mmCIF file of C-alpha atoms in Angstrom:
data_model
loop_
_atom_site.group_PDB
_atom_site.id
_atom_site.type_symbol
_atom_site.label_atom_id
_atom_site.label_comp_id
_atom_site.label_asym_id
_atom_site.label_seq_id
_atom_site.Cartn_x
_atom_site.Cartn_y
_atom_site.Cartn_z
ATOM 1 C CA LYS A 1087 18.757 -2.591 -2.705
ATOM 2 C CA ASN A 1088 15.378 -2.331 -4.453
ATOM 3 C CA GLU A 1089 14.145 1.190 -4.027
ATOM 4 C CA VAL A 1090 11.284 3.428 -5.142
ATOM 5 C CA GLU A 1091 11.760 7.181 -5.224
ATOM 6 C CA GLN A 1092 9.015 9.731 -5.620
ATOM 7 C CA SER A 1093 9.105 13.451 -6.335
ATOM 8 C CA PRO A 1094 8.085 15.922 -5.275
ATOM 9 C CA GLN A 1095 7.535 15.021 -1.626
ATOM 10 C CA ASN A 1096 5.060 17.892 -1.233
ATOM 11 C CA LEU A 1097 3.159 19.836 -3.871
ATOM 12 C CA THR A 1098 0.731 22.733 -3.477
ATOM 13 C CA ALA A 1099 -1.067 23.999 -6.563
ATOM 14 C CA GLN A 1100 -4.075 26.080 -7.540
ATOM 15 C CA GLU A 1101 -7.308 24.617 -8.721
ATOM 16 C CA GLY A 1102 -7.230 23.927 -12.431
ATOM 17 C CA GLU A 1103 -3.496 23.389 -12.700
ATOM 18 C CA PHE A 1104 -1.922 20.380 -14.449
ATOM 19 C CA ILE A 1105 -0.208 18.186 -11.895
ATOM 20 C CA THR A 1106 2.684 15.789 -12.425
ATOM 21 C CA ILE A 1107 4.047 13.349 -9.844
ATOM 22 C CA ASN A 1108 7.112 11.302 -10.647
ATOM 23 C CA CYS A 1109 8.269 7.846 -9.604
ATOM 24 C CA SER A 1110 11.551 6.104 -10.360
ATOM 25 C CA TYR A 1111 12.744 2.667 -9.330
ATOM 26 C CA SER A 1112 16.080 0.943 -9.160
ATOM 27 C CA VAL A 1113 15.658 -2.439 -10.876
ATOM 28 C CA GLY A 1114 13.276 -4.286 -13.157
ATOM 29 C CA ILE A 1115 9.648 -4.565 -12.186
ATOM 30 C CA SER A 1116 6.666 -6.701 -13.034
ATOM 31 C CA ALA A 1117 4.091 -3.979 -12.340
ATOM 32 C CA LEU A 1118 3.769 -0.484 -10.989
ATOM 33 C CA HIS A 1119 0.801 0.790 -8.965
ATOM 34 C CA TRP A 1120 -0.407 4.288 -8.244
ATOM 35 C CA LEU A 1121 -2.387 4.595 -5.036
ATOM 36 C CA GLN A 1122 -4.313 7.418 -3.436
ATOM 37 C CA GLN A 1123 -4.722 7.985 0.282
ATOM 38 C CA HIS A 1124 -6.976 10.754 1.615
ATOM 39 C CA PRO A 1125 -6.306 12.143 5.108
ATOM 40 C CA GLY A 1126 -7.718 9.695 7.632
ATOM 41 C CA GLY A 1127 -8.942 7.548 4.788
ATOM 42 C CA GLY A 1128 -8.108 4.263 3.263
ATOM 43 C CA ILE A 1129 -5.919 3.511 0.290
ATOM 44 C CA VAL A 1130 -7.468 3.291 -3.185
ATOM 45 C CA SER A 1131 -5.737 1.771 -6.153
ATOM 46 C CA LEU A 1132 -5.803 4.213 -9.078
ATOM 47 C CA PHE A 1133 -3.781 2.365 -11.696
ATOM 48 C CA MET A 1134 -1.753 -0.756 -12.180
ATOM 49 C CA LEU A 1135 0.473 -0.742 -15.241
ATOM 50 C CA SER A 1136 3.402 -2.569 -16.706
ATOM 51 C CA SER A 1137 3.800 -0.641 -19.951
ATOM 52 C CA GLY A 1138 2.495 2.357 -21.879
ATOM 53 C CA LYS A 1139 -0.214 4.624 -20.593
ATOM 54 C CA LYS A 1140 -3.586 4.409 -18.841
ATOM 55 C CA LYS A 1141 -6.265 7.045 -18.413
ATOM 56 C CA HIS A 1142 -9.198 7.269 -16.033
ATOM 57 C CA GLY A 1143 -11.186 10.488 -16.017
ATOM 58 C CA ARG A 1144 -8.756 13.322 -15.285
ATOM 59 C CA LEU A 1145 -5.962 10.970 -14.236
ATOM 60 C CA ILE A 1146 -3.263 9.681 -16.555
ATOM 61 C CA ALA A 1147 -0.467 7.295 -15.685
ATOM 62 C CA THR A 1148 2.511 6.590 -17.900
ATOM 63 C CA ILE A 1149 5.469 4.289 -17.530
ATOM 64 C CA ASN A 1150 8.797 4.043 -19.354
ATOM 65 C CA ILE A 1151 10.279 0.614 -18.649
ATOM 66 C CA GLN A 1152 13.651 1.417 -20.165
ATOM 67 C CA GLU A 1153 14.028 4.572 -18.114
ATOM 68 C CA LYS A 1154 12.571 2.887 -14.955
ATOM 69 C CA HIS A 1155 10.262 5.832 -14.527
ATOM 70 C CA SER A 1156 6.531 6.511 -14.200
ATOM 71 C CA SER A 1157 4.467 9.657 -13.971
ATOM 72 C CA LEU A 1158 0.997 10.345 -12.655
ATOM 73 C CA HIS A 1159 -0.749 13.339 -14.182
ATOM 74 C CA ILE A 1160 -3.893 15.116 -12.996
ATOM 75 C CA THR A 1161 -5.577 17.457 -15.469
ATOM 76 C CA ALA A 1162 -7.864 20.311 -14.342
ATOM 77 C CA SER A 1163 -6.985 19.664 -10.693
ATOM 78 C CA HIS A 1164 -9.643 20.160 -8.034
ATOM 79 C CA PRO A 1165 -9.477 20.526 -4.244
ATOM 80 C CA ARG A 1166 -10.970 17.033 -3.877
ATOM 81 C CA ASP A 1167 -7.782 15.716 -5.529
ATOM 82 C CA SER A 1168 -5.917 16.725 -2.360
ATOM 83 C CA ALA A 1169 -4.442 13.500 -1.008
ATOM 84 C CA VAL A 1170 -1.228 11.533 -0.706
ATOM 85 C CA TYR A 1171 -0.289 9.754 -3.916
ATOM 86 C CA ILE A 1172 1.860 6.706 -3.523
ATOM 87 C CA CYS A 1173 3.841 4.814 -6.147
ATOM 88 C CA ALA A 1174 4.393 1.106 -5.486
ATOM 89 C CA VAL A 1175 6.121 -1.575 -7.501
ATOM 90 C CA ARG A 1176 6.430 -5.290 -7.569
ATOM 91 C CA PHE A 1177 10.029 -6.104 -8.414
ATOM 92 C CA SER A 1178 10.709 -8.893 -10.848
ATOM 93 C CA GLY A 1179 13.455 -11.475 -10.702
ATOM 94 C CA GLY A 1180 12.465 -13.281 -7.554
ATOM 95 C CA GLY A 1181 11.722 -10.287 -5.384
ATOM 96 C CA ALA A 1182 9.023 -10.119 -2.774
ATOM 97 C CA ASP A 1183 5.483 -10.943 -3.833
ATOM 98 C CA GLY A 1184 4.234 -7.834 -2.090
ATOM 99 C CA LEU A 1185 4.689 -4.220 -3.130
ATOM 100 C CA THR A 1186 7.561 -1.886 -2.354
ATOM 101 C CA PHE A 1187 6.320 1.631 -1.757
ATOM 102 C CA GLY A 1188 7.597 5.126 -2.349
ATOM 103 C CA LYS A 1189 7.291 7.616 0.480
ATOM 104 C CA GLY A 1190 4.365 9.345 -1.208
ATOM 105 C CA THR A 1191 3.625 12.816 -2.583
ATOM 106 C CA HIS A 1192 1.439 15.028 -0.413
ATOM 107 C CA LEU A 1193 -0.696 17.047 -2.833
ATOM 108 C CA ILE A 1194 -2.782 20.046 -1.817
ATOM 109 C CA ILE A 1195 -5.007 21.775 -4.368
ATOM 110 C CA GLN A 1196 -6.121 25.206 -3.229
ATOM 111 C CA PRO A 1197 -9.420 26.674 -4.489
ATOM 112 C CA GLY B 165 -20.352 -5.342 -2.885
ATOM 113 C CA ALA B 166 -18.511 -5.409 0.406
ATOM 114 C CA GLY B 167 -14.902 -4.384 0.400
ATOM 115 C CA VAL B 168 -12.041 -5.567 2.540
ATOM 116 C CA SER B 169 -12.850 -5.214 6.203
ATOM 117 C CA GLN B 170 -10.513 -5.172 9.182
ATOM 118 C CA SER B 171 -11.066 -5.372 12.906
ATOM 119 C CA PRO B 172 -10.610 -3.802 15.290
ATOM 120 C CA SER B 173 -10.264 -0.367 13.760
ATOM 121 C CA ASN B 174 -8.245 0.770 16.754
ATOM 122 C CA LYS B 175 -6.298 -1.226 19.291
ATOM 123 C CA VAL B 176 -4.439 0.123 22.300
ATOM 124 C CA THR B 177 -2.306 -2.355 24.190
ATOM 125 C CA GLU B 178 0.423 -2.435 26.766
ATOM 126 C CA LYS B 179 3.976 -3.341 25.922
ATOM 127 C CA GLY B 180 4.503 -7.056 26.225
ATOM 128 C CA LYS B 181 0.929 -8.102 25.476
ATOM 129 C CA ASP B 182 -0.111 -10.143 22.456
ATOM 130 C CA VAL B 183 -2.528 -8.779 19.879
ATOM 131 C CA GLU B 184 -4.566 -10.287 17.052
ATOM 132 C CA LEU B 185 -5.646 -8.299 14.024
ATOM 133 C CA ARG B 186 -8.289 -9.638 11.658
ATOM 134 C CA CYS B 187 -8.813 -9.213 7.940
ATOM 135 C CA ASP B 188 -11.869 -10.228 5.926
ATOM 136 C CA PRO B 189 -10.959 -10.034 2.223
ATOM 137 C CA ILE B 190 -13.397 -9.473 -0.600
ATOM 138 C CA SER B 191 -15.364 -12.706 -1.124
ATOM 139 C CA GLY B 192 -13.713 -14.923 -3.668
ATOM 140 C CA HIS B 193 -10.343 -13.204 -3.604
ATOM 141 C CA THR B 194 -7.590 -15.761 -3.352
ATOM 142 C CA ALA B 195 -4.624 -13.444 -2.767
ATOM 143 C CA LEU B 196 -4.243 -11.569 0.490
ATOM 144 C CA TYR B 197 -1.540 -9.230 1.729
ATOM 145 C CA TRP B 198 -0.600 -7.629 5.008
ATOM 146 C CA TYR B 199 1.196 -4.276 5.108
ATOM 147 C CA ARG B 200 1.957 -1.767 7.788
ATOM 148 C CA GLN B 201 2.208 1.963 7.669
ATOM 149 C CA SER B 202 4.224 3.822 10.255
ATOM 150 C CA LEU B 203 5.396 7.405 10.476
ATOM 151 C CA GLY B 204 9.037 6.601 10.241
ATOM 152 C CA GLN B 205 8.992 3.815 7.651
ATOM 153 C CA GLY B 206 6.073 4.553 5.367
ATOM 154 C CA LEU B 207 4.297 1.541 3.899
ATOM 155 C CA GLU B 208 5.986 -1.869 4.227
ATOM 156 C CA PHE B 209 5.052 -5.299 2.972
ATOM 157 C CA LEU B 210 4.684 -7.971 5.664
ATOM 158 C CA ILE B 211 3.277 -11.207 4.180
ATOM 159 C CA TYR B 212 1.454 -12.577 1.141
ATOM 160 C CA PHE B 213 -1.084 -15.410 1.099
ATOM 161 C CA GLN B 214 -2.176 -17.379 -1.947
ATOM 162 C CA GLY B 215 -5.109 -19.327 -0.675
ATOM 163 C CA ASN B 216 -4.151 -20.597 2.747
ATOM 164 C CA SER B 217 -0.467 -20.762 1.929
ATOM 165 C CA ALA B 218 2.069 -18.022 2.574
ATOM 166 C CA PRO B 219 4.697 -18.255 -0.172
ATOM 167 C CA ASP B 220 6.251 -14.992 0.891
ATOM 168 C CA LYS B 221 6.831 -14.094 4.526
ATOM 169 C CA SER B 222 9.877 -12.005 3.771
ATOM 170 C CA GLY B 223 8.494 -8.815 5.211
ATOM 171 C CA LEU B 224 7.718 -10.043 8.708
ATOM 172 C CA PRO B 225 10.061 -7.970 10.887
ATOM 173 C CA SER B 226 10.700 -10.547 13.605
ATOM 174 C CA ASP B 227 9.571 -13.913 14.875
ATOM 175 C CA ARG B 228 7.104 -12.127 17.157
ATOM 176 C CA PHE B 229 4.984 -11.616 14.047
ATOM 177 C CA SER B 230 2.951 -14.438 12.530
ATOM 178 C CA ALA B 231 -0.102 -14.725 10.332
ATOM 179 C CA GLU B 232 -2.480 -17.402 9.215
ATOM 180 C CA ARG B 233 -5.324 -17.691 6.808
ATOM 181 C CA THR B 234 -8.101 -20.234 7.031
ATOM 182 C CA GLY B 235 -10.649 -21.419 4.545
ATOM 183 C CA GLY B 236 -9.034 -19.267 1.882
ATOM 184 C CA SER B 237 -10.751 -16.302 3.469
ATOM 185 C CA VAL B 238 -10.208 -14.662 6.874
ATOM 186 C CA SER B 239 -6.680 -13.886 7.914
ATOM 187 C CA THR B 240 -5.264 -13.110 11.353
ATOM 188 C CA LEU B 241 -2.037 -11.265 12.008
ATOM 189 C CA THR B 242 -0.666 -11.961 15.478
ATOM 190 C CA ILE B 243 1.978 -9.892 17.229
ATOM 191 C CA GLN B 244 3.431 -11.433 20.368
ATOM 192 C CA ARG B 245 5.082 -9.493 23.174
ATOM 193 C CA THR B 246 4.286 -6.164 21.514
ATOM 194 C CA GLN B 247 6.898 -3.397 21.545
ATOM 195 C CA GLN B 248 6.407 0.342 21.141
ATOM 196 C CA GLU B 249 7.984 0.207 17.696
ATOM 197 C CA ASP B 250 5.114 -2.042 16.604
ATOM 198 C CA SER B 251 2.777 0.964 16.772
ATOM 199 C CA ALA B 252 1.503 1.533 13.263
ATOM 200 C CA VAL B 253 -1.517 1.154 11.011
ATOM 201 C CA TYR B 254 -1.773 -2.450 9.803
ATOM 202 C CA LEU B 255 -3.368 -2.738 6.380
ATOM 203 C CA CYS B 256 -4.768 -5.746 4.640
ATOM 204 C CA ALA B 257 -5.349 -5.996 0.893
ATOM 205 C CA SER B 258 -6.796 -8.655 -1.344
ATOM 206 C CA SER B 259 -6.820 -9.352 -5.051
ATOM 207 C CA PRO B 260 -8.897 -11.690 -7.148
ATOM 208 C CA ARG B 261 -6.281 -14.206 -8.234
ATOM 209 C CA ASP B 262 -2.665 -13.493 -7.501
ATOM 210 C CA ARG B 263 0.032 -10.876 -7.215
ATOM 211 C CA THR B 264 -0.467 -9.766 -10.815
ATOM 212 C CA ASP B 265 -3.872 -8.252 -9.982
ATOM 213 C CA THR B 266 -5.000 -4.879 -8.662
ATOM 214 C CA GLN B 267 -5.036 -4.884 -4.879
ATOM 215 C CA TYR B 268 -8.015 -3.675 -2.845
ATOM 216 C CA PHE B 269 -7.101 -2.237 0.559
ATOM 217 C CA GLY B 270 -8.959 -2.401 3.815
ATOM 218 C CA PRO B 271 -9.319 0.584 6.167
ATOM 219 C CA GLY B 272 -6.560 -0.648 8.467
ATOM 220 C CA THR B 273 -6.161 -1.273 12.159
ATOM 221 C CA ARG B 274 -4.393 1.449 14.133
ATOM 222 C CA LEU B 275 -2.246 -0.247 16.772
ATOM 223 C CA THR B 276 -0.858 1.758 19.650
ATOM 224 C CA VAL B 277 1.530 0.088 22.083
ATOM 225 C CA LEU B 278 1.940 2.020 25.323
#
């Protein structure tokens, strides 16, 4: 079964801390997405990557294809970063055209 | 520019009734997706459109669910004979060309089946 696992499920940290959220998947993928969902809000795509590393502002996403693992890092975290972060993949090899989602990481940054 | 829009934002219906949910993708986007987000299941893929064709319907949970897209633009997701387990937020996303692109999500329609 094609699965996406995220950890941790919940994370509470202090403002300014370096945050890491992990995502692992079971079989080969064509692309991996990191999404952000604020409480009561819509979903925003943060990154889409298939190899290497991408950076946008204080957010960094990395992926290791061999290890089937990706990380999302937030530097100098701020209370406005509080949200649910969701990893999603498109499996290769004839899998569904849509995304398969992890269960999300609920992040709270305290001032 | 305008993002993906969905209507209605909320829909309350009685068990057994049919409902239609609408998605207006970003203008010019040829790929369109429907997902649903429920408390028990998280986010799930339902169906993918490329233009007006649906090459992947693998996520539709039963034959009560159907979707169409016309003019390469607006899409409608129809749920017939709604059940309580259909209660969820139904999300639409679009991307410029195909499934290799970044997806832009709409705000969702919250469906409650009483």
